[in-house]
Each structure stands twice: as structure tokens, then as C-alpha cells.
Coordinates of C-alpha atoms and ligand atoms in Angstrom, one line a residue:
M168 CA 11.4 -38.0 -71.3
T169 CA 13.5 -39.1 -68.4
L170 CA 14.1 -42.6 -67.2
P171 CA 11.4 -43.8 -64.8
E172 CA 12.5 -43.4 -61.3
H173 CA 11.5 -45.0 -57.8
Y174 CA 9.4 -42.7 -55.6
R175 CA 7.1 -43.3 -52.3
V176 CA 3.5 -42.3 -52.4
I177 CA 3.4 -40.3 -48.8
A178 CA -0.1 -39.2 -49.3
N179 CA -2.9 -39.1 -52.2
F180 CA -5.1 -36.1 -52.6
G181 CA -7.3 -37.4 -55.2
A182 CA -6.1 -35.7 -58.4
A183 CA -2.5 -36.1 -57.3
V184 CA -0.2 -37.8 -55.1
A185 CA 2.7 -36.5 -52.8
A186 CA 5.8 -38.5 -53.8
L187 CA 9.0 -38.6 -52.1
D188 CA 12.1 -39.1 -54.1
S189 CA 15.3 -41.1 -53.2
A190 CA 16.9 -37.6 -51.9
G191 CA 14.1 -36.9 -49.6
Q192 CA 12.5 -34.4 -51.5
V193 CA 8.6 -34.1 -51.8
H194 CA 7.0 -33.6 -55.2
Q195 CA 3.5 -33.6 -56.7
A196 CA 2.9 -36.3 -59.1
V197 CA -0.1 -37.3 -61.3
P198 CA -1.1 -40.9 -61.7
L199 CA -2.0 -42.3 -65.1
T200 CA -5.5 -43.0 -65.2
K201 CA -4.9 -46.7 -65.9
L202 CA -3.4 -47.0 -62.5
P203 CA -5.4 -48.6 -59.3
Q204 CA -5.9 -46.0 -56.7
L205 CA -2.6 -45.2 -54.9
V206 CA -2.3 -45.0 -51.2
A207 CA 0.1 -44.0 -48.6
G208 CA 3.1 -46.2 -48.5
D209 CA 3.1 -47.3 -52.2
K210 CA 6.3 -47.7 -54.2
V211 CA 5.9 -46.3 -57.7
L212 CA 7.8 -45.4 -60.8
C213 CA 7.4 -41.6 -62.0
E214 CA 8.7 -40.0 -65.0
K215 CA 9.0 -36.4 -66.3
E216 CA 8.0 -35.7 -69.9
G217 CA 10.4 -32.7 -70.2
E218 CA 11.7 -30.2 -68.0
T219 CA 8.8 -27.9 -67.3
A220 CA 6.3 -30.6 -67.3
G221 CA 5.0 -32.3 -64.2
L222 CA 6.0 -35.6 -62.7
R223 CA 3.5 -38.6 -63.7
V224 CA 3.4 -41.9 -61.9
V225 CA 3.6 -44.7 -64.5
S226 CA 3.7 -47.7 -62.8
L227 CA 2.9 -49.0 -59.2
L228 CA 5.3 -51.6 -57.8
E229 CA 3.9 -54.7 -56.2
R230 CA 2.4 -54.3 -52.7
D231 CA 3.7 -56.1 -49.8
G232 CA 1.2 -56.0 -46.6
V233 CA -2.1 -54.2 -48.0
L234 CA -4.4 -52.8 -45.0
S235 CA -7.9 -52.7 -46.8
R236 CA -11.3 -51.6 -45.9
I237 CA -14.4 -53.1 -47.8
D238 CA -16.6 -50.4 -49.5
R239 CA -20.4 -50.2 -49.9
R240 CA -20.3 -52.3 -53.0
G241 CA -18.4 -55.1 -51.3
Q242 CA -14.8 -54.5 -52.9
P243 CA -11.8 -54.0 -50.9
K244 CA -10.3 -50.5 -50.9
P245 CA -6.7 -50.5 -49.7
L246 CA -5.9 -47.7 -47.2
A247 CA -2.1 -48.2 -46.6
A248 CA 0.5 -50.4 -48.5
N249 CA 3.7 -51.8 -47.6
V250 CA 2.9 -52.4 -43.9
S251 CA 4.2 -55.1 -41.7
H252 CA 2.2 -54.0 -38.5
L253 CA -1.1 -52.5 -37.6
A254 CA -0.9 -50.5 -34.3
I255 CA -4.4 -50.3 -33.2
V256 CA -4.6 -47.2 -30.8
S257 CA -7.4 -46.5 -28.2
A258 CA -8.0 -44.3 -25.5
S259 CA -10.1 -44.0 -22.3
K260 CA -11.2 -40.7 -23.8
P261 CA -13.0 -40.8 -26.3
G262 CA -13.6 -44.2 -24.6
L263 CA -12.3 -47.6 -25.0
D264 CA -14.0 -49.8 -27.7
T265 CA -12.8 -53.3 -27.7
L266 CA -15.3 -53.9 -30.6
L267 CA -13.4 -51.5 -32.8
I268 CA -9.9 -53.2 -31.6
D269 CA -11.3 -56.4 -32.4
Q270 CA -12.5 -55.5 -36.0
F271 CA -8.8 -54.2 -36.6
C272 CA -7.4 -57.4 -35.3
I273 CA -9.6 -59.3 -37.7
A274 CA -8.6 -57.2 -40.4
A275 CA -5.0 -57.4 -39.9
E276 CA -5.3 -61.4 -39.2
L277 CA -7.1 -61.9 -42.6
A278 CA -4.3 -59.6 -44.3
G279 CA -1.6 -61.4 -42.7
I280 CA -0.4 -58.3 -40.9
D281 CA 0.8 -58.5 -37.4
A282 CA -1.4 -56.2 -35.0
M283 CA -0.3 -54.7 -31.5
V284 CA -2.8 -52.9 -29.2
V285 CA -1.8 -49.6 -28.0
I286 CA -4.0 -47.8 -25.3
N287 CA -2.9 -44.3 -24.9
K288 CA -3.6 -41.3 -22.6
S289 CA -2.7 -43.2 -19.6
D290 CA -2.2 -40.1 -17.7
L291 CA -6.1 -39.8 -17.6
L292 CA -6.8 -43.2 -15.7
D293 CA -7.6 -43.5 -12.0
D294 CA -6.4 -46.5 -10.2
E295 CA -9.4 -48.8 -11.3
Q296 CA -9.4 -47.7 -14.7
H297 CA -5.7 -48.5 -15.1
R298 CA -5.9 -51.8 -13.6
Q299 CA -9.1 -52.5 -16.2
C300 CA -6.7 -51.5 -19.0
V301 CA -4.0 -53.7 -17.9
D302 CA -6.3 -56.7 -17.6
M303 CA -7.4 -56.1 -21.2
L304 CA -4.0 -55.6 -22.4
D305 CA -3.0 -58.8 -20.7
V306 CA -5.7 -60.6 -22.6
Y307 CA -4.4 -59.3 -26.0
Q308 CA -1.0 -60.1 -25.1
A309 CA -1.8 -63.8 -24.1
I310 CA -3.3 -64.4 -27.5
G311 CA 0.1 -63.2 -29.0
Y312 CA -0.4 -59.4 -29.9
S313 CA 1.9 -56.9 -28.6
A314 CA 0.2 -54.6 -26.1
V315 CA 1.3 -51.4 -24.4
L316 CA -0.2 -48.6 -22.2
I317 CA 1.5 -45.4 -23.0
D318 CA 0.9 -41.5 -22.8
T319 CA 2.3 -39.2 -25.2
K320 CA 2.3 -36.3 -22.6
T321 CA 4.4 -37.6 -19.7
E322 CA 8.1 -38.1 -19.8
G323 CA 9.1 -41.9 -19.7
K324 CA 5.6 -43.0 -20.4
F325 CA 6.0 -43.5 -24.3
E326 CA 9.1 -45.5 -24.1
P327 CA 7.2 -49.0 -24.1
L328 CA 5.8 -48.0 -27.5
L329 CA 9.4 -47.0 -28.7
D330 CA 10.7 -50.4 -28.0
A331 CA 7.7 -52.1 -29.7
L332 CA 8.0 -50.0 -32.9
S333 CA 11.8 -50.4 -33.6
G334 CA 12.4 -51.2 -37.3
K335 CA 9.0 -51.7 -38.2
T336 CA 6.8 -50.6 -41.1
L337 CA 3.3 -49.7 -39.5
V338 CA 0.1 -48.0 -39.8
L339 CA -1.7 -46.4 -37.0
V340 CA -5.6 -46.8 -37.0
G341 CA -8.2 -46.2 -34.2
A342 CA -11.2 -43.8 -33.6
S343 CA -10.7 -40.0 -33.9
G344 CA -9.0 -38.1 -30.9
V345 CA -7.2 -41.1 -29.5
G346 CA -3.9 -39.3 -30.1
K347 CA -2.4 -41.3 -33.3
S348 CA -0.9 -38.0 -34.8
S349 CA 0.6 -37.1 -31.2
I350 CA 2.3 -40.4 -31.4
V351 CA 3.6 -39.7 -34.7
K352 CA 5.0 -36.0 -33.2
R353 CA 6.5 -37.8 -30.5
L354 CA 8.4 -39.8 -32.9
L355 CA 9.2 -37.5 -35.4
P356 CA 10.3 -34.2 -33.8
D357 CA 10.6 -32.6 -37.2
L358 CA 7.0 -33.4 -38.1
D359 CA 5.9 -29.7 -38.9
V360 CA 8.5 -29.5 -41.3
R361 CA 7.7 -32.4 -43.2
V362 CA 4.1 -31.4 -43.0
G363 CA 5.2 -28.1 -44.3
A364 CA 7.3 -29.4 -47.0
I365 CA 4.2 -31.6 -48.3
S366 CA 1.9 -28.7 -48.2
E367 CA 4.7 -26.6 -50.3
A368 CA 5.1 -29.3 -52.8
T369 CA 1.6 -30.1 -53.5
G370 CA -0.4 -26.9 -52.3
L371 CA -2.5 -29.6 -50.5
G372 CA -2.1 -31.1 -46.9
S373 CA -2.7 -29.7 -43.4
H374 CA -2.1 -30.6 -39.8
T375 CA -5.5 -32.2 -39.1
T376 CA -5.6 -35.8 -40.3
S377 CA -7.9 -36.1 -43.2
V378 CA -5.9 -38.1 -45.4
T379 CA -3.6 -40.9 -44.7
Y380 CA 0.3 -39.9 -44.5
W381 CA 3.4 -42.0 -44.6
Y382 CA 6.6 -40.8 -42.6
E383 CA 9.9 -42.4 -42.6
L384 CA 11.3 -43.3 -39.1
G385 CA 15.1 -43.0 -38.1
S386 CA 15.0 -46.4 -37.1
G387 CA 14.6 -47.7 -40.6
G388 CA 11.0 -48.3 -40.2
S389 CA 8.0 -46.0 -41.2
I390 CA 4.7 -45.0 -39.8
I391 CA 1.6 -44.3 -41.6
D392 CA -0.9 -41.9 -39.7
S393 CA -4.6 -42.3 -40.9
P394 CA -7.8 -40.3 -40.2
G395 CA -9.8 -41.6 -37.4
V396 CA -12.7 -44.1 -37.9
R397 CA -15.7 -44.9 -35.8
Q398 CA -16.1 -48.3 -37.3
F399 CA -14.0 -50.7 -39.4
S400 CA -16.7 -52.7 -40.9
V401 CA -16.6 -56.5 -40.9
S402 CA -20.1 -56.9 -42.0
H403 CA -19.4 -58.3 -45.4
L404 CA -17.3 -61.0 -43.7
S405 CA -18.7 -64.6 -43.3
A406 CA -19.0 -65.9 -39.5
H407 CA -16.3 -68.3 -40.7
D408 CA -14.0 -65.2 -41.7
V409 CA -14.5 -63.4 -38.2
R410 CA -13.9 -66.9 -36.5
R411 CA -10.7 -67.1 -38.4
G412 CA -9.8 -63.7 -37.1
Y413 CA -10.0 -64.6 -33.6
R414 CA -6.9 -66.3 -32.8
E415 CA -7.5 -67.8 -29.5
L416 CA -10.9 -69.1 -30.9
A417 CA -9.2 -70.9 -33.9
D418 CA -6.5 -72.3 -31.6
A419 CA -9.2 -73.7 -29.4
A420 CA -11.6 -74.9 -32.4
V421 CA -9.0 -77.8 -33.0
H422 CA -10.8 -79.7 -30.0
C423 CA -14.5 -79.0 -30.9
K424 CA -16.4 -81.8 -31.9
F425 CA -17.5 -80.4 -35.4
S426 CA -14.7 -79.0 -37.7
D427 CA -17.2 -76.3 -38.7
C428 CA -18.2 -75.5 -35.2
L429 CA -19.5 -71.7 -34.8
H430 CA -19.1 -72.3 -31.1
V431 CA -22.7 -71.3 -30.4
V432 CA -25.2 -74.1 -29.8
E433 CA -23.1 -76.9 -31.0
P434 CA -22.4 -79.7 -28.4
D435 CA -18.8 -80.5 -27.2
C436 CA -17.4 -77.1 -28.2
A437 CA -13.9 -76.4 -27.0
V438 CA -14.3 -72.6 -27.4
K439 CA -17.6 -72.5 -25.0
Q440 CA -15.8 -74.7 -22.5
G441 CA -12.6 -72.3 -22.8
V442 CA -14.8 -69.4 -22.0
K443 CA -16.2 -71.2 -19.1
D444 CA -13.2 -72.1 -17.3
G445 CA -11.7 -68.8 -18.0
S446 CA -9.2 -69.5 -20.8
I447 CA -10.9 -67.4 -23.2
A448 CA -12.0 -63.9 -22.2
Q449 CA -15.8 -63.7 -22.1
W450 CA -15.7 -60.0 -23.6
R451 CA -13.8 -61.2 -26.4
Y452 CA -16.1 -64.4 -27.2
D453 CA -19.0 -61.9 -26.7
N454 CA -17.4 -59.5 -29.4
Y455 CA -16.9 -62.5 -31.9
R456 CA -20.7 -63.2 -31.6
K457 CA -21.7 -59.8 -32.3
L458 CA -19.2 -59.5 -35.4
A459 CA -20.2 -62.7 -36.7
E460 CA -23.8 -61.8 -36.1
L461 CA -24.4 -65.2 -34.4
Ligands
GTP704 N1 -4.3 -36.5 -21.6 C1 -3.7 -36.8 -23.0 N2 -4.0 -36.2 -24.1 C2 -3.5 -36.7 -25.2 C3 -2.6 -38.0 -25.2 N3 -2.3 -38.1 -26.3 C4 -2.9 -37.1 -27.1 N4 -3.6 -36.4 -26.4 C5 -4.7 -35.3 -26.8 O1 -5.6 -36.0 -27.7 C6 -6.2 -35.1 -28.7 C7 -6.2 -35.9 -29.8 O2 -5.2 -36.5 -30.3 P1 -4.7 -36.6 -31.9 O3 -3.2 -36.9 -31.8 O4 -4.8 -35.4 -32.8 O5 -5.5 -37.6 -32.2 P2 -5.8 -38.4 -33.5 O6 -6.1 -39.8 -33.1 O7 -4.7 -38.3 -34.3 O8 -7.2 -37.9 -34.0 P3 -7.7 -37.9 -35.6 O9 -6.6 -37.4 -36.4 O10 -8.8 -37.2 -35.6 O11 -8.0 -39.3 -35.8 C8 -5.3 -33.8 -28.7 O12 -6.1 -32.6 -27.8 C9 -4.2 -34.4 -27.8 O13 -3.3 -33.4 -27.3 C10 -2.2 -38.4 -23.9 O14 -1.3 -39.3 -23.9 N5 -2.8 -37.8 -23.0
MG705 MG1 -4.7 -37.5 -36.4
ZN706 ZN1 -16.8 -74.8 -30.9

């Protein structure tokens, strides 16, 4: 039996995970059944029970920054671990969806992870759509999120994201087809080699994003590519949690007459006043009411 060594989980394929050693080699490793479900980004200890035996994951190190989804039984299910940032990607094709962006903003807010809003495929926008996107990003920026409009295809149009990503550990989320994997390809010119190494070491994995993958970035950061989702359910959350996830509403709420104001029918509501005078975007308020079911 060897001494346990540190590995990074780069993808979970069900029965086994792909784990990266400190020398940059990918291995297949089977977690002990007592361990919780491992996710991309997890730091683990693995050991080998003899030269010919496979690698076993024997313990999970403490997670710092976890993005979770709530499953049908109301239990949090981690999707990615050790992330400081959530990059919420959307695109005019298949369609901008501020409700989905807001759902991810709430999830990030409640998990204590910073979020940034990325609109990709700016090359597909006409002038009017371009203006609308910039207006929308301005709203997120005013609330305190980084917000960038990019295009992975055109020279020079990707750079705003490079600046925003530097040194961060982030997870890319968003609907299918918005260009998350294309962003990873721009960041990692050797992506095909890396995916090839995962397939070779585990006999699993492919180019389509059906599982979540962790990649190390040269800048000292890392990036996790996740499969697209249609929605990131917040229906398990109370209206109070949803309210807490809307930064600008939480800021304004300190001036509401009632401390438990839900900003719908209450008198002297600073949020409704903010919507009226334009300091709070109407569409953010509308999304809040939809998600809080108010
Ligand atoms: N026009 C245009 N097309 C893009 C851009 N970025 C990505 N695409 C295209 O959009 C399609 C989807 O890109 P992917 O990177 O696979 O999208 P994804 O978000 O990883 O999708 P899932 O893995 O299904 O979640 C591909 O055909 C890309 O070539 C862009 O900036 N402009
Ligand atoms: Mg993908
Ligand atoms: Zn109020």
C-alpha cells in the first residue's frame, strides 16, 4: 500500500473519476463507497493497493466554494467544487434568457460565489440587438457583477473575457449551445490533447459536454465546463431566499417600511419606488416576482 497522494478530480464518470496527479498525469480512480459523490474540482487523496491494483480515492478534502443544484428530493447536489466564480454564459442564439441568468445569480449569491455575466456570439447581433445586450449588461454591472460581451470567433472580440478571468477558479454555466466549450477552446489551445488524455486514461469521455470537466489554466486559475441546462431550479427556495439573491433589491430593502417586506403589496416599499424611478430595472423586478412566485 502506498502513502495517499493529492489528486484533483477533473471529471466524474459514475463508477470512476478521472484524477490528475501533481505531475499532470490523468488516472482513473475508484472512490471508496463511503465518500460523498465527487465532482469536478474536488481535491482528494488517492492510494494504490499494490503495483498492479488500480487507484482508489480514499478521502475528500474540504471544499471551498461549491455550486449546487437542488435535486427532486430537495437535497443539494454539488455540481462543481473549489470555485470562486460562476461565469453565466448566454447568447442571442439559442436566445437570451435573463430568467436563467438570474437563477444562476441567486445560486451564486446564496453559495457565496461571485458571478459574472457573459454574453457570447456578439457577431450575430444587429445594431439594435447589440444595443439591447449592452443595456442588459449595464444593469448587471451596476448591480456589481462583471459583465462582458464577447465572440469566440472574431479576432480581438474575446479579450474582454481574458481580463475578467485572470487568476480565477471558475465554472461556466448556461443553456446548451451558448458557447461554453468554445470559450474553453479559446483559453486552452491544447484542449483536444487534454480531452484525449482523459479518454485514454479512463476509456471514457468525449468532445461533447455530457459531463462536467475541470481544466487548469496557465494563468494560475482553473475553469470548469459544464453541460448546458434549460433551467437551474430555484423553486425549492423560499421567497425570502430569492429576495436575498437579488443584490439591488436587498440593498434597497433597508429603506422599506417593513423589515420583512416582499416588495409586492406592502406600503412604503423602497424597491417598488426604485422600480418606479428607474434605479431598479423593471425586468429584474419582474424576474424576482416570477422566481419568488409572488
Ligand atoms: N457565431 C458564433 N458561433 C459561436 C460562437 N461561439 C460558439 N459558437 C458556436 O455555437 C455552437 C455551440 O457551441 P458550444 O461551445 O459547443 O456550446 P456549449 O455551451 O458548450 O453547449 P453544451 O455543451 O451543449 O452546453 C457551436 O457550433 C459553436 O461553433 C460565437 O462567438 N459566434
Ligand atoms: Mg459544451
Ligand atoms: Zn419593499
